[in-house]
Short mmCIF file of C-alpha atoms in Angstrom, two decimals:
data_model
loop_
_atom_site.label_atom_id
_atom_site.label_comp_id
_atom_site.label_asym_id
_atom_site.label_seq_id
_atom_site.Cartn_x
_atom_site.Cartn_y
_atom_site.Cartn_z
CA UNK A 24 54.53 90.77 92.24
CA UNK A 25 57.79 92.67 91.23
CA UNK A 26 61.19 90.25 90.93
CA UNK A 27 64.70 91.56 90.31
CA UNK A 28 66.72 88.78 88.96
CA UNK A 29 70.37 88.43 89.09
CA UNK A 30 72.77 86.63 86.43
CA UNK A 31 75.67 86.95 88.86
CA UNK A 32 78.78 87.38 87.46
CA UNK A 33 81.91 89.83 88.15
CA UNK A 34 82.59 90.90 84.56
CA UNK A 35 79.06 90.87 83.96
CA UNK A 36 76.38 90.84 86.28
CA UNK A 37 72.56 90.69 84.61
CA UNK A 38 70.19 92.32 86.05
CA UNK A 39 65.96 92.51 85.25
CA UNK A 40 62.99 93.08 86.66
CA UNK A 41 60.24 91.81 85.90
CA UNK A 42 56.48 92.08 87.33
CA UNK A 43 53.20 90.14 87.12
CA UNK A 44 51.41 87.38 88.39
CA UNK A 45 51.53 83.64 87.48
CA UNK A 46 48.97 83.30 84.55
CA UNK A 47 48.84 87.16 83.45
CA UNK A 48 50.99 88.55 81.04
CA UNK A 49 54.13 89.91 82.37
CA UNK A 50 55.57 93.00 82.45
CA UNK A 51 59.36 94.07 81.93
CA UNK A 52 60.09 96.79 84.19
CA UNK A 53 63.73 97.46 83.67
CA UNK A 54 67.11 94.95 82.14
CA UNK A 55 70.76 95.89 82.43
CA UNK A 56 73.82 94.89 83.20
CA UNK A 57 76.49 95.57 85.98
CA UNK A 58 79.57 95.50 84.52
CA UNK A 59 83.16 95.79 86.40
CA UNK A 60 86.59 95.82 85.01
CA UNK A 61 88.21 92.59 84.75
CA UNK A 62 91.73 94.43 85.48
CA UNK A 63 91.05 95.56 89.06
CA UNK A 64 91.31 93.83 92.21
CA UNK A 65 88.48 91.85 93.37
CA UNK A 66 87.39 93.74 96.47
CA UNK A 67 87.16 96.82 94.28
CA UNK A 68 84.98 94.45 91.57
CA UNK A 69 82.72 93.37 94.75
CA UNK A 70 82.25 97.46 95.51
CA UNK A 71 81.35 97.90 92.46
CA UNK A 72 78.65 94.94 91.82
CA UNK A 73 77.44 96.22 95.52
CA UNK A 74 77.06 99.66 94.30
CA UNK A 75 75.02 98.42 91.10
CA UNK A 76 73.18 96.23 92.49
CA UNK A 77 71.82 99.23 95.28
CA UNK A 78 70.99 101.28 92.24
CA UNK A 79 68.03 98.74 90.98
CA UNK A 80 67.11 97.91 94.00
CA UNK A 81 66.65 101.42 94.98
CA UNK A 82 65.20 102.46 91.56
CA UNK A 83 62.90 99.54 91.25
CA UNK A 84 61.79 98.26 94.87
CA UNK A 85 61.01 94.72 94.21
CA UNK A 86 59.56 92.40 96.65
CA UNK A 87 61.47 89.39 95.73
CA UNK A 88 65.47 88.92 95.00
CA UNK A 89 65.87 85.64 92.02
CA UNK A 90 69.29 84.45 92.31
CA UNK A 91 71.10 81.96 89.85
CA UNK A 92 72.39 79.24 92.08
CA UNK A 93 76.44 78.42 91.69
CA UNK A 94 77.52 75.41 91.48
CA UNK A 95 80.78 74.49 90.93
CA UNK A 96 81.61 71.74 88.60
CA UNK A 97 82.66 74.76 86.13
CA UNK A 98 85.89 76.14 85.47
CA UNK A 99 87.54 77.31 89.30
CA UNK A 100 88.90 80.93 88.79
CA UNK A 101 85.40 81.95 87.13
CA UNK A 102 83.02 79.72 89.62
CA UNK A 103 84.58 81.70 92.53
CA UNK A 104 83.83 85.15 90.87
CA UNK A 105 80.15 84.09 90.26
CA UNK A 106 79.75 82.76 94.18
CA UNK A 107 81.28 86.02 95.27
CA UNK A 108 79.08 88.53 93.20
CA UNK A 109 76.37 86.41 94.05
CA UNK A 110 76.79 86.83 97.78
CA UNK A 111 77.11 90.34 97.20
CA UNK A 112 73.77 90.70 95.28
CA UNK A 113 72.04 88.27 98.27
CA UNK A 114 73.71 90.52 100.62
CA UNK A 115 72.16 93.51 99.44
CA UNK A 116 68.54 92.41 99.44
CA UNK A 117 68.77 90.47 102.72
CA UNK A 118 70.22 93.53 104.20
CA UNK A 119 66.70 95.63 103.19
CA UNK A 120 64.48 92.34 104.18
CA UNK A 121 64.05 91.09 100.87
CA UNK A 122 63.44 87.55 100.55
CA UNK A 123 65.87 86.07 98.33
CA UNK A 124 65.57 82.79 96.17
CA UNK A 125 67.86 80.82 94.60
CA UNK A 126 66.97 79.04 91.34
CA UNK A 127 69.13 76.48 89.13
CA UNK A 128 70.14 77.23 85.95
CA UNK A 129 67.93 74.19 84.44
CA UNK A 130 64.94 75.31 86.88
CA UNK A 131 64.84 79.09 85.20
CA UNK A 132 65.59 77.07 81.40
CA UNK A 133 62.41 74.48 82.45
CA UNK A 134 60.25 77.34 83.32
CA UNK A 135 60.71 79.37 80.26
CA UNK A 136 61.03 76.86 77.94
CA UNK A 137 59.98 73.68 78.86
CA UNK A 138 63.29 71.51 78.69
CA UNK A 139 66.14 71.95 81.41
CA UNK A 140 68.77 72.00 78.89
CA UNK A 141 67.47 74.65 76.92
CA UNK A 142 70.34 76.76 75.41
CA UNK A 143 70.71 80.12 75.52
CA UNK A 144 69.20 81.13 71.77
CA UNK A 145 66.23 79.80 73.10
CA UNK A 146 66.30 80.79 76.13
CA UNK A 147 66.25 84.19 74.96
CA UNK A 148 63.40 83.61 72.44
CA UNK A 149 61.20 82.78 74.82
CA UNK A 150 61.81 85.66 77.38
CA UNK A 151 61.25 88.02 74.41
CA UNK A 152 57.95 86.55 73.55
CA UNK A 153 56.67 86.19 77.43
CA UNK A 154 57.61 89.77 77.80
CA UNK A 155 56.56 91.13 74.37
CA UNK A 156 60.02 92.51 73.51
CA UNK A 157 60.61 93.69 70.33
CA UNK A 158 63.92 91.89 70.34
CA UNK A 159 65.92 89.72 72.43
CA UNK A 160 67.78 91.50 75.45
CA UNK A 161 71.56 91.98 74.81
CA UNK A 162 73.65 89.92 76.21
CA UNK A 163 72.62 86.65 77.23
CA UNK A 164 73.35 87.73 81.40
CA UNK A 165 70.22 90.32 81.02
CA UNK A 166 67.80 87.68 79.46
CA UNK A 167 69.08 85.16 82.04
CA UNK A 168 68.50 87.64 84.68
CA UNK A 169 64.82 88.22 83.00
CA UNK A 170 64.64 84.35 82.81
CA UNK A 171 65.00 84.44 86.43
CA UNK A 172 62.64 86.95 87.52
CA UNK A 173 59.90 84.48 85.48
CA UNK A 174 61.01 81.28 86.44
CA UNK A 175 60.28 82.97 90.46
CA UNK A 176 57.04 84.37 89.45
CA UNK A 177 55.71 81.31 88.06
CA UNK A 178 56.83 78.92 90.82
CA UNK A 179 55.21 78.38 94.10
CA UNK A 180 53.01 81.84 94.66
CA UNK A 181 51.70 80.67 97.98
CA UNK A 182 55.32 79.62 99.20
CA UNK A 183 56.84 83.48 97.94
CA UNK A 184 54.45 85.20 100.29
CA UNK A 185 55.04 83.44 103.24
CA UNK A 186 59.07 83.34 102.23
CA UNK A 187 58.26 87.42 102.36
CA UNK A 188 57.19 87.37 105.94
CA UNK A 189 59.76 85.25 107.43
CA UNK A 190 62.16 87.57 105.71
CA UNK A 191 60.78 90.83 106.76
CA UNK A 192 60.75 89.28 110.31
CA UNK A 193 63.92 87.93 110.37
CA UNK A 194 65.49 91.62 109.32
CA UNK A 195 64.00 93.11 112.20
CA UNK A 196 65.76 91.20 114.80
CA UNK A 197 69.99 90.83 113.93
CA UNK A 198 72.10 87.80 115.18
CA UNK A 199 74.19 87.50 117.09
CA UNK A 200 77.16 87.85 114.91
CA UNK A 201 80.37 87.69 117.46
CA UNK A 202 82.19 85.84 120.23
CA UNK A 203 84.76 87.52 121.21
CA UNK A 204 87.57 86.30 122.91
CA UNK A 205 89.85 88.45 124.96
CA UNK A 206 93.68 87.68 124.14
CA UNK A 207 93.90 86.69 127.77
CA UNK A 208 96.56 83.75 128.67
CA UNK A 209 99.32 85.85 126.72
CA UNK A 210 102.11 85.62 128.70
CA UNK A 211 104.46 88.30 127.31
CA UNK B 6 101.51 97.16 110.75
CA UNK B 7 98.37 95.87 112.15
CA UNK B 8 96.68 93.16 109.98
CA UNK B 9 93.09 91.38 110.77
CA UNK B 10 93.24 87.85 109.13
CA UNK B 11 90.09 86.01 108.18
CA UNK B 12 89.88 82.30 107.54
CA UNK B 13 86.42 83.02 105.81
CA UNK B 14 83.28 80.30 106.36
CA UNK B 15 79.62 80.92 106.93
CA UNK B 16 79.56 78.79 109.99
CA UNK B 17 82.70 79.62 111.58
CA UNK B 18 84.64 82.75 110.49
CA UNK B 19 87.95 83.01 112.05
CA UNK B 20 89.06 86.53 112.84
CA UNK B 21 92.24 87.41 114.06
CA UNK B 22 94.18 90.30 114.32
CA UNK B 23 98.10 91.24 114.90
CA UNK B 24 99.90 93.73 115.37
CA UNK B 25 103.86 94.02 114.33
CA UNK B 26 107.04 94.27 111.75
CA UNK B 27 108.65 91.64 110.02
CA UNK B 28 112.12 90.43 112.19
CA UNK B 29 110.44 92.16 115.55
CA UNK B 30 108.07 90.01 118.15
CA UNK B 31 104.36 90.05 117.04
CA UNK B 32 101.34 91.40 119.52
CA UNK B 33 97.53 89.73 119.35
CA UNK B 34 95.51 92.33 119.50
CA UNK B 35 92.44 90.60 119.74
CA UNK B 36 91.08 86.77 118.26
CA UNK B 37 87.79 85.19 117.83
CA UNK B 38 84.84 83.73 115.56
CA UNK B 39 81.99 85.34 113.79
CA UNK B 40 79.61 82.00 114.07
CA UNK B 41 76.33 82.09 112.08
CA UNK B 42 73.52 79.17 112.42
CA UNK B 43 73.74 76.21 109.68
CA UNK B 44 69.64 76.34 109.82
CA UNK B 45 69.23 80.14 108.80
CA UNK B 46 68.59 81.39 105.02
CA UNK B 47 71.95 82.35 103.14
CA UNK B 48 71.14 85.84 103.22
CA UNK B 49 70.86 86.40 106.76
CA UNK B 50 74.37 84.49 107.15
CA UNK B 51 75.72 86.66 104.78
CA UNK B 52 73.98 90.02 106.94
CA UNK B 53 75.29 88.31 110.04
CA UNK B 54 78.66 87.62 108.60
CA UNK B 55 78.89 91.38 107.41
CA UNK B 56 77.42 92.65 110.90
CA UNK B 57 80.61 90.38 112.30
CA UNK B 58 83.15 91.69 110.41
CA UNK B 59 82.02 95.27 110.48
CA UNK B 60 82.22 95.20 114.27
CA UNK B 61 86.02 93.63 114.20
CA UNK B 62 87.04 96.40 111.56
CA UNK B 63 85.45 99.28 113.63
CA UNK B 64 86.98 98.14 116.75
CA UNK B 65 90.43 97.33 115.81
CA UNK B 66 91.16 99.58 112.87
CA UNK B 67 93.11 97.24 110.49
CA UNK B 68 95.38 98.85 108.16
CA UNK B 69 95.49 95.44 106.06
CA UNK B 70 93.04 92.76 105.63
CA UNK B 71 94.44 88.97 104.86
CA UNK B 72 91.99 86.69 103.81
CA UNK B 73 92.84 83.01 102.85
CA UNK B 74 92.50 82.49 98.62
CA UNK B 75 89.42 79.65 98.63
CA UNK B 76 90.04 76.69 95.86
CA UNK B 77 87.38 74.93 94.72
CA UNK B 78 88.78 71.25 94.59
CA UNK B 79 86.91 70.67 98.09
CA UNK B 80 83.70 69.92 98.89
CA UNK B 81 80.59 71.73 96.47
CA UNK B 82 78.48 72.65 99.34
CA UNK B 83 81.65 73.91 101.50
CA UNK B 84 83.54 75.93 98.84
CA UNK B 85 80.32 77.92 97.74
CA UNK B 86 79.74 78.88 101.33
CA UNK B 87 83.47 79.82 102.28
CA UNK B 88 83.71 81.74 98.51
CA UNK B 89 80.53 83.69 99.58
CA UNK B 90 81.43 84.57 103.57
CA UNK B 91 85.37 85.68 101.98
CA UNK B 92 83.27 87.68 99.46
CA UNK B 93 81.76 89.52 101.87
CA UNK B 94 84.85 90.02 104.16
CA UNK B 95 86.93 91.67 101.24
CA UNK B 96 83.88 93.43 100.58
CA UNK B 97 83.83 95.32 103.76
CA UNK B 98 87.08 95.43 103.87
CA UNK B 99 87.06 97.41 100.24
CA UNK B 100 84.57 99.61 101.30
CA UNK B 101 86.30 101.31 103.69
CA UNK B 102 89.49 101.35 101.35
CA UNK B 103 91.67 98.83 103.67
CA UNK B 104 93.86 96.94 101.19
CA UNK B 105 93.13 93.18 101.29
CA UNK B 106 95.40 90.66 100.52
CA UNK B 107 94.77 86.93 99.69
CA UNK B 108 96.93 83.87 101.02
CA UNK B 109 96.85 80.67 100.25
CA UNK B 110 96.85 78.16 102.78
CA UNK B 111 100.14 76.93 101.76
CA UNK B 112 101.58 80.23 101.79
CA UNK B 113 100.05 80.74 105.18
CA UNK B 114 101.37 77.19 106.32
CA UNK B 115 105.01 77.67 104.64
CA UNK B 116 104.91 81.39 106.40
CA UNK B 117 104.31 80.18 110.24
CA UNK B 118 105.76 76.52 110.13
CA UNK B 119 108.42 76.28 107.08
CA UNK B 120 106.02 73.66 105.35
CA UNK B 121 103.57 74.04 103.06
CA UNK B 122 101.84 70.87 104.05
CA UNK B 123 101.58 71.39 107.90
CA UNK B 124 98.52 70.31 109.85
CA UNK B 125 96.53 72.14 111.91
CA UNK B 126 98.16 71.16 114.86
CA UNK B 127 101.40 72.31 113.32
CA UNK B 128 99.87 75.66 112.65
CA UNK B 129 98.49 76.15 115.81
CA UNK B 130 101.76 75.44 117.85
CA UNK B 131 103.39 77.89 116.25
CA UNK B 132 100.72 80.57 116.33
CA UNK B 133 100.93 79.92 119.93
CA UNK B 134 104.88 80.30 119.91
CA UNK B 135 105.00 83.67 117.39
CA UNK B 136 102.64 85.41 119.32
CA UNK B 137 103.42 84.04 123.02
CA UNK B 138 100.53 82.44 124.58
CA UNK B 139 99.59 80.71 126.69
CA UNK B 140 97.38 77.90 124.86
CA UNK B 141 96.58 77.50 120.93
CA UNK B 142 93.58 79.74 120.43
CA UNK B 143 90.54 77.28 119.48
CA UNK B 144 88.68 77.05 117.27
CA UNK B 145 91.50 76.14 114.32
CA UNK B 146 89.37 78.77 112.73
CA UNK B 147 91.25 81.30 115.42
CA UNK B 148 94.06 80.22 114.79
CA UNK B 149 94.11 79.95 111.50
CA UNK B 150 92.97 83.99 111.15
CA UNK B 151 95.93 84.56 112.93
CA UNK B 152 98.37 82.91 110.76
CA UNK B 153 97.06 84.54 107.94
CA UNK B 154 97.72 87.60 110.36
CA UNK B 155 101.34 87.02 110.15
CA UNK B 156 101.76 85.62 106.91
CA UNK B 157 101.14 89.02 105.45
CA UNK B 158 102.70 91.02 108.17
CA UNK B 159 105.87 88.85 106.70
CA UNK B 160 105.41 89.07 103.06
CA UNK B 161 106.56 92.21 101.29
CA UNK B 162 106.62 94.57 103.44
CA UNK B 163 107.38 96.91 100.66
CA UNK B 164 104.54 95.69 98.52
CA UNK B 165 101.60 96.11 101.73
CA UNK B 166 102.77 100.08 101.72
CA UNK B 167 102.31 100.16 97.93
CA UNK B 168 98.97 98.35 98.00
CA UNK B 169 97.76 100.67 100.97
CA UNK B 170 98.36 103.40 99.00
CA UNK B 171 96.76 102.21 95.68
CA UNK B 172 93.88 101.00 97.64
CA UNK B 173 93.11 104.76 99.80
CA UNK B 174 93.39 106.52 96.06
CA UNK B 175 91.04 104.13 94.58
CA UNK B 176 88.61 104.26 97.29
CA UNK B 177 88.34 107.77 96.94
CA UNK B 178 89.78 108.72 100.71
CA UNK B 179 92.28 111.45 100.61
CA UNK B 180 95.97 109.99 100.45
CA UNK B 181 97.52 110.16 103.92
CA UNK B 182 100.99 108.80 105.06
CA UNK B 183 100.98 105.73 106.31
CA UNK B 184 100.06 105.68 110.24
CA UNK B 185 102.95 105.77 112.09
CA UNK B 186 102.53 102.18 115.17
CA UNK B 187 102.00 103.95 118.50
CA UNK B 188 101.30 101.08 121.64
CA UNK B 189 97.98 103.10 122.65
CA UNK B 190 95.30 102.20 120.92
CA UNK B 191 95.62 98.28 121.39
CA UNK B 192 92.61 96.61 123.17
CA UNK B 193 94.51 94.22 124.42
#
C-alpha cells in the first residue's frame, strides 16, 4: 500500500510518501515540502500548493491521500490557511479518485509513538527509526507528513480497501453540482 | 465591470453575478446555488463544489471574483467547511488569473444597507431594490453572493483595475486592456 501524506499548511505544506503494509517494515518513497511565499495573495498561494501537490501525486501514484485534520481552536489567520491548503490537497486526490483520509494530529502522534501528546522531537524520532532514516526529515511538516502516511497504513487495512472502492466509484459518476436560477421576475 | 460573488459553504454555495459601474444602475446577470449533499465524503464536496464554480465562471466570464473573508469565531464544524468550499472558489478563480477579492460581511452589509450589523432580511431588501426585482432571490445564500457582487463593484474602482492587471501578469496570460462593457454577451 502506497500513502502520500499531507502536513497542510500555506507557507509550508509537508509532503511524504510512504509504502508498506501494517506489520512489515516500511518503506520511504519520497519527503518534501511545498512551500509558497507568504507575501502573495492567497489565491496565487492555493495555485501554487495545487500545482505541488499534482507533482507527487503524479510522480508517486499513491493509492491513498492522509490528511491532517484542522481544527480550529488555534490561532484564526493561520487555522484558515491550513483548512484552505488542506482542501486544496483533498481536492486534488478526490479529483483522480483517490480515497482521502483524514487523521488527528494526536491519532498520527498515538500511532507512531504511543502517547497522543507526543511532541514533535519525538515524533520525529520515531518516523526516522520506522523508516530507517539516517536522520530525522527536515522540517517538522515533512516528518508530520511521513507520520501521516504511517499512522494510515497501520490503521484499519480492511476499512482502506473498501474506502478505495467507494472512491473510485464515486469519481466515475459527478454530482450534480448546480441549480440554476434564471434572473427571471426582474422588472427593469 | 462584471463581478461573480460567492458566499462560500459546502452545503449551500451562493453564486451571484452582476454586472455594472459604481453611481450607474446594476444588471443580474445570472443567481443561484452550487448545493452539495451533507452525507457525501469531503472530497467529493470539494470536486462538486469546483465542478459548480467552474461551470458559473465558464458561462458568465467574470472579470472579478468577490468572495466573503470567513472568521473563525463561529461554529468549528461550520467554519472548516465554509474555509475549505471559499478555498476552492478563489482557487478556480486564480487559476484562470481572475482577480479575487475578499469582503467581509460587514463590509458587504455596510456596502448594500449603510449598516454593518444588518440582518439578512435587511440585506436581501436591498439586493432586491439595487438590482430591481421582483422578489428577494432565496436562498439568503443568493442573495448574499449578490451583495458581495456589488460590494466590490462599489469599492475602489481604481484599485479592481490595478488588481486585474497584477493578477493577468502573475498568472502568466498576456496583459490585455481591460474589456471594454458591451450589453451582448449577458445571459440574462
Amino acid at each position: 500500500m502506497r500513502v502520500l501524506g499531507v502536513d497542510p499548511g500555506l507557507t509550508r505544506c509537508g509532503i511524504g510518501v510512504v509504502e508498506g503494509v501494517a506489520g512489515r517494515p516500511l518503506t520511504m518513497i519520497g519527503v518534501g515540502v511545498v512551500r509558497t511565499p507568504a507575501d502573495a495573495d492567497l489565491g496565487r498561494r492555493l495555485v501554487a500548493v495545487e500545482q505541488g501537490v499534482e507533482q507527487w501525486l503524479d510522480e508517486h501514484r499513491p493509492e491513498f491521500v492522509a490528511v491532517e485534520r484542522v481544527f480550529s481552536q488555534h490561532n484564526v489567520r493561520t487555522v484558515m490557511g491550513t483548512a484552505q491548503a488542506s482542501a486544496v490537497a483533498i481536492l486534488c486526490a478526490s479529483r483522480r479518485g483517490i480515497p482521502v483520509a483524514l487523521h488527528t494530529p494526536s491519532e498520527v502522534k498515538a500511532a507512531v509513538t504511543g502517547s497522543g501528546r507526543a511532541d514533535k522531537a519525538q515524533v520525529g524520532a520515531m518516523v526516522t527509526r520506522l523508516l530507517r532514516l539516517a536522520a530525522p526529515p527536515k522540517p517538522a511538516d515533512a516528518a508530520d507528513a511521513l507520520a501521516l502516511a504511517i499512522c494510515h497504513i497501520w490503521r484499519a487495512p480492511a476499512q482502506n480497501r473498501l474506502q478505495q472502492a467507494v472512491a473510485r466509484h464515486a469519481a466515475g459518476a459527478p454530482m450534480t453540482p448546480m441549480t440554476p436560477m434564471t434572473p427571471k421576475g426582474r422588472t427593469a
